[in-house]
mmCIF file with all atom_site columns, C-alpha atoms and ligand atoms in Angstrom:
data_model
loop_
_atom_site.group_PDB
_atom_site.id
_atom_site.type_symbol
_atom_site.label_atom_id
_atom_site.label_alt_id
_atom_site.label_comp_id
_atom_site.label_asym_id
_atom_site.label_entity_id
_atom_site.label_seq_id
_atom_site.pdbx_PDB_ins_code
_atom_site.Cartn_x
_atom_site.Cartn_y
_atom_site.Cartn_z
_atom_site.occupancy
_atom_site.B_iso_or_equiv
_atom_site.pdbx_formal_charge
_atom_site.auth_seq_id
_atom_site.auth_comp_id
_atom_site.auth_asym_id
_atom_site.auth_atom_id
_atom_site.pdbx_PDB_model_num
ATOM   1   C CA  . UNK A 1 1   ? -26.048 -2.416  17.434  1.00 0.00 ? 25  UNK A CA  1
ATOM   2   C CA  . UNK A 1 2   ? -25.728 -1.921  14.024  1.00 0.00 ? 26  UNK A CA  1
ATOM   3   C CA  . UNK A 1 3   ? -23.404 -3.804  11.842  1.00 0.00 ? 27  UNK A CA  1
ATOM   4   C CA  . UNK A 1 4   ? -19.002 -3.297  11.822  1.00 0.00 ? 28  UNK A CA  1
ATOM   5   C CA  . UNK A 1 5   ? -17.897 -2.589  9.219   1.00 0.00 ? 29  UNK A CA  1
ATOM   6   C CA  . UNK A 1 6   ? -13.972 -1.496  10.464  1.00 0.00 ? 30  UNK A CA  1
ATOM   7   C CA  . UNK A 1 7   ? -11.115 -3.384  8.178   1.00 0.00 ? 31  UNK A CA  1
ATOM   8   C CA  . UNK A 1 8   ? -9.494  -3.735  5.647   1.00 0.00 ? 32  UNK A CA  1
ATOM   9   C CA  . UNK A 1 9   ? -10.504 -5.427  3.327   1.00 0.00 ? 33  UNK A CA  1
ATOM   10  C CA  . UNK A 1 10  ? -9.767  -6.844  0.020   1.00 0.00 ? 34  UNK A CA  1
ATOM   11  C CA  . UNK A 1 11  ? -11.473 -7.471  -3.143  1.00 0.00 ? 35  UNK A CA  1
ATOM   12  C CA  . UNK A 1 12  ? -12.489 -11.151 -4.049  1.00 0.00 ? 36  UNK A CA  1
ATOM   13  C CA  . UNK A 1 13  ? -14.909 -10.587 -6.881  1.00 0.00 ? 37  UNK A CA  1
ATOM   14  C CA  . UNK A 1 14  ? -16.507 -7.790  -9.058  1.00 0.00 ? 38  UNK A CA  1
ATOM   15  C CA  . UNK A 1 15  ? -19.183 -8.170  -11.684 1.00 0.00 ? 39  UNK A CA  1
ATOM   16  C CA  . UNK A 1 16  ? -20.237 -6.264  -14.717 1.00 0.00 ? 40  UNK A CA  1
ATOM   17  C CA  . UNK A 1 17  ? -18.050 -3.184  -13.180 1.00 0.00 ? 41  UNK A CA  1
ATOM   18  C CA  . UNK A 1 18  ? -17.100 -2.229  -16.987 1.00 0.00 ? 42  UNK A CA  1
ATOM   19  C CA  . UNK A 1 19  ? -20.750 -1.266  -17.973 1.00 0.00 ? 43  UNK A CA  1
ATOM   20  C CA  . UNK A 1 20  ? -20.929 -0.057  -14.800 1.00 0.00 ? 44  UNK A CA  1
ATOM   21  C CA  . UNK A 1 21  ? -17.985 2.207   -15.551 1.00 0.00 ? 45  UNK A CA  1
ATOM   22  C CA  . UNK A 1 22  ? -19.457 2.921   -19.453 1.00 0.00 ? 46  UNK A CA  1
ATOM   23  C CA  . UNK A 1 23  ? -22.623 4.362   -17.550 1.00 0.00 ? 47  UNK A CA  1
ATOM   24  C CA  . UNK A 1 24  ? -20.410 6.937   -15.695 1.00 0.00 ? 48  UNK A CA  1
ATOM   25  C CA  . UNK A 1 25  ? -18.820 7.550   -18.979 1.00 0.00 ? 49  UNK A CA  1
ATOM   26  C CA  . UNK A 1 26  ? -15.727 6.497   -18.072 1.00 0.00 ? 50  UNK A CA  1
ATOM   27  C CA  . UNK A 1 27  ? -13.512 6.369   -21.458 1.00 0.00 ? 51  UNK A CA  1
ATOM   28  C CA  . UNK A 1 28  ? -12.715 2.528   -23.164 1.00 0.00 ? 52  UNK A CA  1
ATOM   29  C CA  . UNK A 1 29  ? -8.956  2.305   -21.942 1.00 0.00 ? 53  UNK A CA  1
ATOM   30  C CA  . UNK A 1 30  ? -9.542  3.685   -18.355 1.00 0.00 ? 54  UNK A CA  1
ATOM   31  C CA  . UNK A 1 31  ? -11.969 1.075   -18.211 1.00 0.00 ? 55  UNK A CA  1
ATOM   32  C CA  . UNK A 1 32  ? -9.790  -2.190  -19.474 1.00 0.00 ? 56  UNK A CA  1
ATOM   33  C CA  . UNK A 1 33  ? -6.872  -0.559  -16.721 1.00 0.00 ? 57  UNK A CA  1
ATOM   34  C CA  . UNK A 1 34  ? -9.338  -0.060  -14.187 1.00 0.00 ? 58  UNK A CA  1
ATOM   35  C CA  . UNK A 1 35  ? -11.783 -3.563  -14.145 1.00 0.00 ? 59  UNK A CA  1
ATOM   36  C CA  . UNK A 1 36  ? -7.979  -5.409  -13.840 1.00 0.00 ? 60  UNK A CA  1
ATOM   37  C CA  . UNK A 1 37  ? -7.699  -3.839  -10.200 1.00 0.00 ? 61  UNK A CA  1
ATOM   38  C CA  . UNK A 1 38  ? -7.830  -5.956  -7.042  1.00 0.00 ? 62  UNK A CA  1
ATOM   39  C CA  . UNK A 1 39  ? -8.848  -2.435  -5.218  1.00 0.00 ? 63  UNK A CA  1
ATOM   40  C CA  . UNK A 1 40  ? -8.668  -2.329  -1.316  1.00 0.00 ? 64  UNK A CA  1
ATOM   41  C CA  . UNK A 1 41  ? -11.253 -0.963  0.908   1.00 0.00 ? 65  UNK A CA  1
ATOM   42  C CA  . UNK A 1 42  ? -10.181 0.344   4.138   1.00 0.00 ? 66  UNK A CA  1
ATOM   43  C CA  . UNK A 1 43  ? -13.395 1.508   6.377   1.00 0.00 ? 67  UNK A CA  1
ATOM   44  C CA  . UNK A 1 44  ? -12.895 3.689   9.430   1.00 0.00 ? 68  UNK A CA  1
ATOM   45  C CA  . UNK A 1 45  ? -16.264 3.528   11.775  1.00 0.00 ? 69  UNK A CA  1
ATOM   46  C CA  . UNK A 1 46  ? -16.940 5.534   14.756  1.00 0.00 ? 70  UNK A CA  1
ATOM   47  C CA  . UNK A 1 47  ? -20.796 4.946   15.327  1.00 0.00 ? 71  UNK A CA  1
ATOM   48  C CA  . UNK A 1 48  ? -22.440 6.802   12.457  1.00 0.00 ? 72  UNK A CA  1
ATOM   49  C CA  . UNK A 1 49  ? -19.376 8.409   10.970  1.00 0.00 ? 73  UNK A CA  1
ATOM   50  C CA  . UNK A 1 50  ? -17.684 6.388   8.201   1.00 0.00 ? 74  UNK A CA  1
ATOM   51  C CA  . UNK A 1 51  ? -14.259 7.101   6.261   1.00 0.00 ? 75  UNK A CA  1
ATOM   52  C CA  . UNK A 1 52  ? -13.828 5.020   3.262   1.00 0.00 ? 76  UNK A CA  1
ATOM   53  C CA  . UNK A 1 53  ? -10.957 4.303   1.383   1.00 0.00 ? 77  UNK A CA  1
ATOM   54  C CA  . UNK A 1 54  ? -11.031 2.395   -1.879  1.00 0.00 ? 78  UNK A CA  1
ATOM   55  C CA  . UNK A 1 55  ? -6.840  1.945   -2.314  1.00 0.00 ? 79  UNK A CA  1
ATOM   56  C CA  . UNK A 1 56  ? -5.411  0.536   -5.561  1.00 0.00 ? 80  UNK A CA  1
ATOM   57  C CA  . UNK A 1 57  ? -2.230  0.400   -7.805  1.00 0.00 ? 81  UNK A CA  1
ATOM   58  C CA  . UNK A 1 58  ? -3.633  3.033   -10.182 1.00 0.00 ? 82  UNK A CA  1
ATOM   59  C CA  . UNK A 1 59  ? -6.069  5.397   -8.201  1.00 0.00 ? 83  UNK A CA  1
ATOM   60  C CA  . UNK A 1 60  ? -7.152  6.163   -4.837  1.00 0.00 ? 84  UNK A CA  1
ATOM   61  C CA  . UNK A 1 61  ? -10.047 6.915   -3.744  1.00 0.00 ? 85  UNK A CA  1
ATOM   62  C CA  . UNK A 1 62  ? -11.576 8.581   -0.064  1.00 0.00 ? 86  UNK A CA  1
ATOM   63  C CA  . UNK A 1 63  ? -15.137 9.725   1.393   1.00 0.00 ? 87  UNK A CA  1
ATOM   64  C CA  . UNK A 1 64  ? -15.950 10.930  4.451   1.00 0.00 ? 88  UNK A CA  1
ATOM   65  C CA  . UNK A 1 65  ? -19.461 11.013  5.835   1.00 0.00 ? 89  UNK A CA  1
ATOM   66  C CA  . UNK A 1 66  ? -21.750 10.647  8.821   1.00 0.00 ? 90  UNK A CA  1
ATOM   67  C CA  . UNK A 1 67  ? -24.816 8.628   8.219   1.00 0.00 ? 91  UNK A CA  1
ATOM   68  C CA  . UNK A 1 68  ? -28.371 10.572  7.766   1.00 0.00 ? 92  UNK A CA  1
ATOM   69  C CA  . UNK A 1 69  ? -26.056 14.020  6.785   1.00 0.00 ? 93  UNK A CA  1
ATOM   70  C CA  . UNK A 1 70  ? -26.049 15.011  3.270   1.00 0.00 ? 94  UNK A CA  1
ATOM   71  C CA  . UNK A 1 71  ? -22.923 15.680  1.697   1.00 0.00 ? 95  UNK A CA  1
ATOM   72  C CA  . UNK A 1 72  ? -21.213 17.268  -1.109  1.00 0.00 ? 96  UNK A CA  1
ATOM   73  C CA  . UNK A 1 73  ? -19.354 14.201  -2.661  1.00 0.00 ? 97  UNK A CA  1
ATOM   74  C CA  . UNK A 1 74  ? -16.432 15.175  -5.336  1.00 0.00 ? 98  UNK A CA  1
ATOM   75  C CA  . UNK A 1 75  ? -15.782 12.154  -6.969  1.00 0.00 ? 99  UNK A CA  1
ATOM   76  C CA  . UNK A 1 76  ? -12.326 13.163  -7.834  1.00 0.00 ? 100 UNK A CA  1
ATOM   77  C CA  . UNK A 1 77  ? -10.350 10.817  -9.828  1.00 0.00 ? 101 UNK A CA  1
ATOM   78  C CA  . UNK A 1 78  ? -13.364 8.309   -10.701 1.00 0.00 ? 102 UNK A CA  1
ATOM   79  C CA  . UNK A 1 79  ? -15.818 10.315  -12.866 1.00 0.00 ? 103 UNK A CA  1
ATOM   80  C CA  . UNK A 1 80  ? -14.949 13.580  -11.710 1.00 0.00 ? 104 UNK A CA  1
ATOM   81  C CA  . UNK A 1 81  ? -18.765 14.510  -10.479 1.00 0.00 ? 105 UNK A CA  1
ATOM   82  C CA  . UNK A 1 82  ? -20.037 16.742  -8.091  1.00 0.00 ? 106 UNK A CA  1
ATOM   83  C CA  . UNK A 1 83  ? -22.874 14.702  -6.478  1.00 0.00 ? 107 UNK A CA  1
ATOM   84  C CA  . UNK A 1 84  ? -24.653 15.459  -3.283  1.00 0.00 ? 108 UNK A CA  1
ATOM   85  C CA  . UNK A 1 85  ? -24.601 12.415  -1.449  1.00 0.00 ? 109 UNK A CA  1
ATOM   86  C CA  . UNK A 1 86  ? -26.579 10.783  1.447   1.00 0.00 ? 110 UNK A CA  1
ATOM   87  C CA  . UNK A 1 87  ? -25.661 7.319   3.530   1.00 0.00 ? 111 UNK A CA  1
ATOM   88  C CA  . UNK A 1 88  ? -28.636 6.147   5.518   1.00 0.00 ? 112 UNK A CA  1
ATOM   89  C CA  . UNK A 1 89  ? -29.130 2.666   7.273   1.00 0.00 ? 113 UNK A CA  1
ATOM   90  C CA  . UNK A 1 90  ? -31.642 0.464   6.252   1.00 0.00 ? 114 UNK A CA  1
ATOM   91  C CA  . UNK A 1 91  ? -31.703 -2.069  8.244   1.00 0.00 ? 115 UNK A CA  1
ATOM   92  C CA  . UNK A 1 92  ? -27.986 -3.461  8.865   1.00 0.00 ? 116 UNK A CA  1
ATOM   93  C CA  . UNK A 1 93  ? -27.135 -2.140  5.043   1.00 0.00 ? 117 UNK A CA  1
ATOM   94  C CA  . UNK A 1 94  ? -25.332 1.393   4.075   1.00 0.00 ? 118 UNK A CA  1
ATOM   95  C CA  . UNK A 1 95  ? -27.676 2.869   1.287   1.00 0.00 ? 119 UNK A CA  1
ATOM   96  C CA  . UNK A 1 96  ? -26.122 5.904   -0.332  1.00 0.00 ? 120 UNK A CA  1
ATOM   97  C CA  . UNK A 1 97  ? -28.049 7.423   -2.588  1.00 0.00 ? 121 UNK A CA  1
ATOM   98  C CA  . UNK A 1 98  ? -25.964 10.204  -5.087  1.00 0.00 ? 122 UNK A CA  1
ATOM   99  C CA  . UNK A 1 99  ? -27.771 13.140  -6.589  1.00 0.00 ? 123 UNK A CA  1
ATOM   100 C CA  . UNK A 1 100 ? -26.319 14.926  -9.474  1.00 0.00 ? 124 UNK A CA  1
ATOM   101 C CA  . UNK A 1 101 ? -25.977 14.667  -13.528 1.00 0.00 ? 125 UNK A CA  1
ATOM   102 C CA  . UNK A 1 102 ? -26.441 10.713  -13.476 1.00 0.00 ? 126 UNK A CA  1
ATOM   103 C CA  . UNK A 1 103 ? -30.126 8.966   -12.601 1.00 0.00 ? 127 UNK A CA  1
ATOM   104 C CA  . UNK A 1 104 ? -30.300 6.330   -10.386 1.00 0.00 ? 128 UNK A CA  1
ATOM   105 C CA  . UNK A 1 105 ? -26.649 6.250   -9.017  1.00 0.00 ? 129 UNK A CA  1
ATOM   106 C CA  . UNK A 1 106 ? -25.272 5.063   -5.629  1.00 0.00 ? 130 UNK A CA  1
ATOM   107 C CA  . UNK A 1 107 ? -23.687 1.956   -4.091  1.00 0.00 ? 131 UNK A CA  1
ATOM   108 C CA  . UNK A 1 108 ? -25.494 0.269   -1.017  1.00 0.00 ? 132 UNK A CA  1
ATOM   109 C CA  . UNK A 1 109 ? -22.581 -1.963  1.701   1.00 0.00 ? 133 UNK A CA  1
ATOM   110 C CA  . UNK A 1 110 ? -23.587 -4.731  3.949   1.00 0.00 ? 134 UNK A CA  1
ATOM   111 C CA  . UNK A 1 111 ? -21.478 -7.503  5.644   1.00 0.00 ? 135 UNK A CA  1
ATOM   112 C CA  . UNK A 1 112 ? -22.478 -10.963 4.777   1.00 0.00 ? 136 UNK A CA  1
ATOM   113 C CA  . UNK A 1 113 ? -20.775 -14.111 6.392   1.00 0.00 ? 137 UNK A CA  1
ATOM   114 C CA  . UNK A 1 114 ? -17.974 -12.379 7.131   1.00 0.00 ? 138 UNK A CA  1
ATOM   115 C CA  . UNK A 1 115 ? -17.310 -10.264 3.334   1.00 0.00 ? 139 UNK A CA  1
ATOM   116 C CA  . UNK A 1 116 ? -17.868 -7.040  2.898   1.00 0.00 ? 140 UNK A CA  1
ATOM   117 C CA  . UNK A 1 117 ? -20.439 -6.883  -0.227  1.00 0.00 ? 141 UNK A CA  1
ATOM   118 C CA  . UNK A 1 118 ? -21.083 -3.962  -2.549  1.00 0.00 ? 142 UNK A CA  1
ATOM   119 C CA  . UNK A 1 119 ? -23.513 -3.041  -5.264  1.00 0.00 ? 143 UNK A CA  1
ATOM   120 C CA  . UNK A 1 120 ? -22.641 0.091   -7.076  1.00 0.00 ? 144 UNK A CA  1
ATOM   121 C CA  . UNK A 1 121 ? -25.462 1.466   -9.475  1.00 0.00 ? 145 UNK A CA  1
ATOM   122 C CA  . UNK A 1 122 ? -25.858 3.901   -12.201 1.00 0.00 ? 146 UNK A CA  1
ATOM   123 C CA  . UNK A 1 123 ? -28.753 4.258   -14.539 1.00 0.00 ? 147 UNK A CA  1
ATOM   124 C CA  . UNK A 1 124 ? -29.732 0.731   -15.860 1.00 0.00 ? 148 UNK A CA  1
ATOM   125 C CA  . UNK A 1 125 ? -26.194 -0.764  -14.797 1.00 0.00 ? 149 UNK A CA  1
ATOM   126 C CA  . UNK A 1 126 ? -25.644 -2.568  -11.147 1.00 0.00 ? 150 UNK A CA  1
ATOM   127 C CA  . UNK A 1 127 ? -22.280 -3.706  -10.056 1.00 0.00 ? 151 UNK A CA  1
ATOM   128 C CA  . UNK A 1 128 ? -21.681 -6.507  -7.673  1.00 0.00 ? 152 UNK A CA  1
ATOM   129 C CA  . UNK A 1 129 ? -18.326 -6.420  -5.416  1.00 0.00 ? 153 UNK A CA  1
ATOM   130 C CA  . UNK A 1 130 ? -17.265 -8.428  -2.535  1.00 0.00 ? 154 UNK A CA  1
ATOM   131 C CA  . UNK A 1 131 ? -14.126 -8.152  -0.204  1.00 0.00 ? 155 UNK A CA  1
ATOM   132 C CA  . UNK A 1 132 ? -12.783 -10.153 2.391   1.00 0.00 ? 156 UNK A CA  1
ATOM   133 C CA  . UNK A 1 133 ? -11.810 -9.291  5.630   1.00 0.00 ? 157 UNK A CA  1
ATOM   134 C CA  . UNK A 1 134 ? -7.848  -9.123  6.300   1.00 0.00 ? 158 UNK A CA  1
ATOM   135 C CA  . UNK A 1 135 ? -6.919  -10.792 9.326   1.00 0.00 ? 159 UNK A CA  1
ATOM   136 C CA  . UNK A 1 136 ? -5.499  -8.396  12.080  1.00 0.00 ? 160 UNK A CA  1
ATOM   137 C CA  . UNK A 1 137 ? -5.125  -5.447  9.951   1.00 0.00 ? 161 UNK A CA  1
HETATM 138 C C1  . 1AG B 2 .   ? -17.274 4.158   -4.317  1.00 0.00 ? 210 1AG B C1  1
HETATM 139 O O1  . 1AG B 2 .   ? -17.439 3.044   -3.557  1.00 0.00 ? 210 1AG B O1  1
HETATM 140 C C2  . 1AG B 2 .   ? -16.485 4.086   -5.543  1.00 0.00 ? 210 1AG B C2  1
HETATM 141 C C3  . 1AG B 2 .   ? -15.064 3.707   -5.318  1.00 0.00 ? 210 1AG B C3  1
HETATM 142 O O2  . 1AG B 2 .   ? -17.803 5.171   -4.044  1.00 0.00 ? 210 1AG B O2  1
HETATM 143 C C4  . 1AG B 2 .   ? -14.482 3.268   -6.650  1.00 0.00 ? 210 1AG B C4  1
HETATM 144 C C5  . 1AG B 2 .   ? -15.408 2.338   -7.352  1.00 0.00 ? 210 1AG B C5  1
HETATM 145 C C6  . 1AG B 2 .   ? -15.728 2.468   -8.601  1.00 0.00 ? 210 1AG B C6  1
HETATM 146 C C7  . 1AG B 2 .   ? -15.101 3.471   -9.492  1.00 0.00 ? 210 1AG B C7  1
HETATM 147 C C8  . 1AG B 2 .   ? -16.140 4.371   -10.002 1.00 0.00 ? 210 1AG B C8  1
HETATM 148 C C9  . 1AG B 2 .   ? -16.116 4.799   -11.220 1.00 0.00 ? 210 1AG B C9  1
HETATM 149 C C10 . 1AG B 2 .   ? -15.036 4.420   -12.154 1.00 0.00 ? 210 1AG B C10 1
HETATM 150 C C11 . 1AG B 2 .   ? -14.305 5.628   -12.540 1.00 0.00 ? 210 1AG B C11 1
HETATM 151 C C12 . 1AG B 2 .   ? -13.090 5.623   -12.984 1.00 0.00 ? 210 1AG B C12 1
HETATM 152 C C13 . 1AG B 2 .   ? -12.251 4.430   -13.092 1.00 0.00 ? 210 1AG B C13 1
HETATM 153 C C14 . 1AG B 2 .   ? -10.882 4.774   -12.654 1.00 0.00 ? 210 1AG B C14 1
HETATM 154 C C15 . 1AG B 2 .   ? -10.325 4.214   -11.616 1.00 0.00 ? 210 1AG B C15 1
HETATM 155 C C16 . 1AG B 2 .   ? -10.953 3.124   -10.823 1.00 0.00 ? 210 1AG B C16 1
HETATM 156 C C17 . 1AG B 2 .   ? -10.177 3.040   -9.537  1.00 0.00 ? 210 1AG B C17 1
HETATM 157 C C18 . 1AG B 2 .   ? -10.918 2.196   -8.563  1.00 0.00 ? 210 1AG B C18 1
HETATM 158 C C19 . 1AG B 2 .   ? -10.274 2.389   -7.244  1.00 0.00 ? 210 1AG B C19 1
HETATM 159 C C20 . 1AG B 2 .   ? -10.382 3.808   -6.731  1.00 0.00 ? 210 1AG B C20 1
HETATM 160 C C21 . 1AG B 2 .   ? -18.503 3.075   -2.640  1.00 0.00 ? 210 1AG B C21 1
HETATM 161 C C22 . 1AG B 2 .   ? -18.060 3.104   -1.241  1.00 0.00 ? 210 1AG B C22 1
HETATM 162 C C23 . 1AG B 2 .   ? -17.521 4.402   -0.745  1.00 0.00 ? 210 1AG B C23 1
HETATM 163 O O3  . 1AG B 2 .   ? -17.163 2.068   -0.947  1.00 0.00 ? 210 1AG B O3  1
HETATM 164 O O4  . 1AG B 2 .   ? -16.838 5.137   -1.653  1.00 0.00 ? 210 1AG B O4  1
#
């Protein structure tokens, strides 16, 4: 059985998501609206096949994918990138790895003592995320 990751669930911390943002070229005052966000993540699992949705006040954000099938990811309303993406397990953690313009980008999920942790990288910049469950949502 490999790990749950169904919830909602929202976000407790986030480090060093600005630089993160500056590697994606994300302009200076998208960034200082965008690292005040308390975003939402809302994760739909059926076995292998994953929706995400990261919700907030200012921009939404949805991907769709089945585990071990590359995908063409749009990252519409982030960065605006075409990437082609791939999610695979290793061991109870999501790895996705994106191929496109930027080296070295993509975001690995696990669940940790109950959070929901995630480390988004892009070139030389990692940012570290964690969400907690919400009770009966
Ligand atoms: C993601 O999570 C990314 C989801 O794939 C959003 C996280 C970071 C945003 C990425 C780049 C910043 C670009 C523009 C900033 C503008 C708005 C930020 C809004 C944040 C909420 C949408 C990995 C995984 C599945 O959970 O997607």
């Amino acid at each position: 059985m490999s790990t749950d990751f169904n919830g909602t669930w929202n976000m407790v911390s986030n480090d060093n998501f600005e630089a993160y943002m500056a590697a994606l070229d994300i302009d200076f005052p998208t960034r200082k609206i965008a690292n005040l966000l308390k975003p939402q993540k809302v994760i739909e699992q059926k076995g292998d096949s994953f929706i995400v949705k990261t919700l907030s006040t200012f921009r939404n954000y949805r991907v769709q994918f089945t585990v071990g099938e590359e995908f063409e990811e749009d990252t519409k309303g982030l960065d605006n990138r075409k990437c082609k993406s791939l999610v695979t397990w290793v061991s109870n953690k999501l790895v996705c790895v994106q191929k496109g313009e930027k080296e070295n980008r993509g975001w690995t999920h696990w669940v940790e003592d109950g959070d929901l942790h995630l480390e988004l990288h892009c070139s030389d910049q990692v940012c570290k995320q964690v969400y907690r469950k919400v009770p009966g949502a």
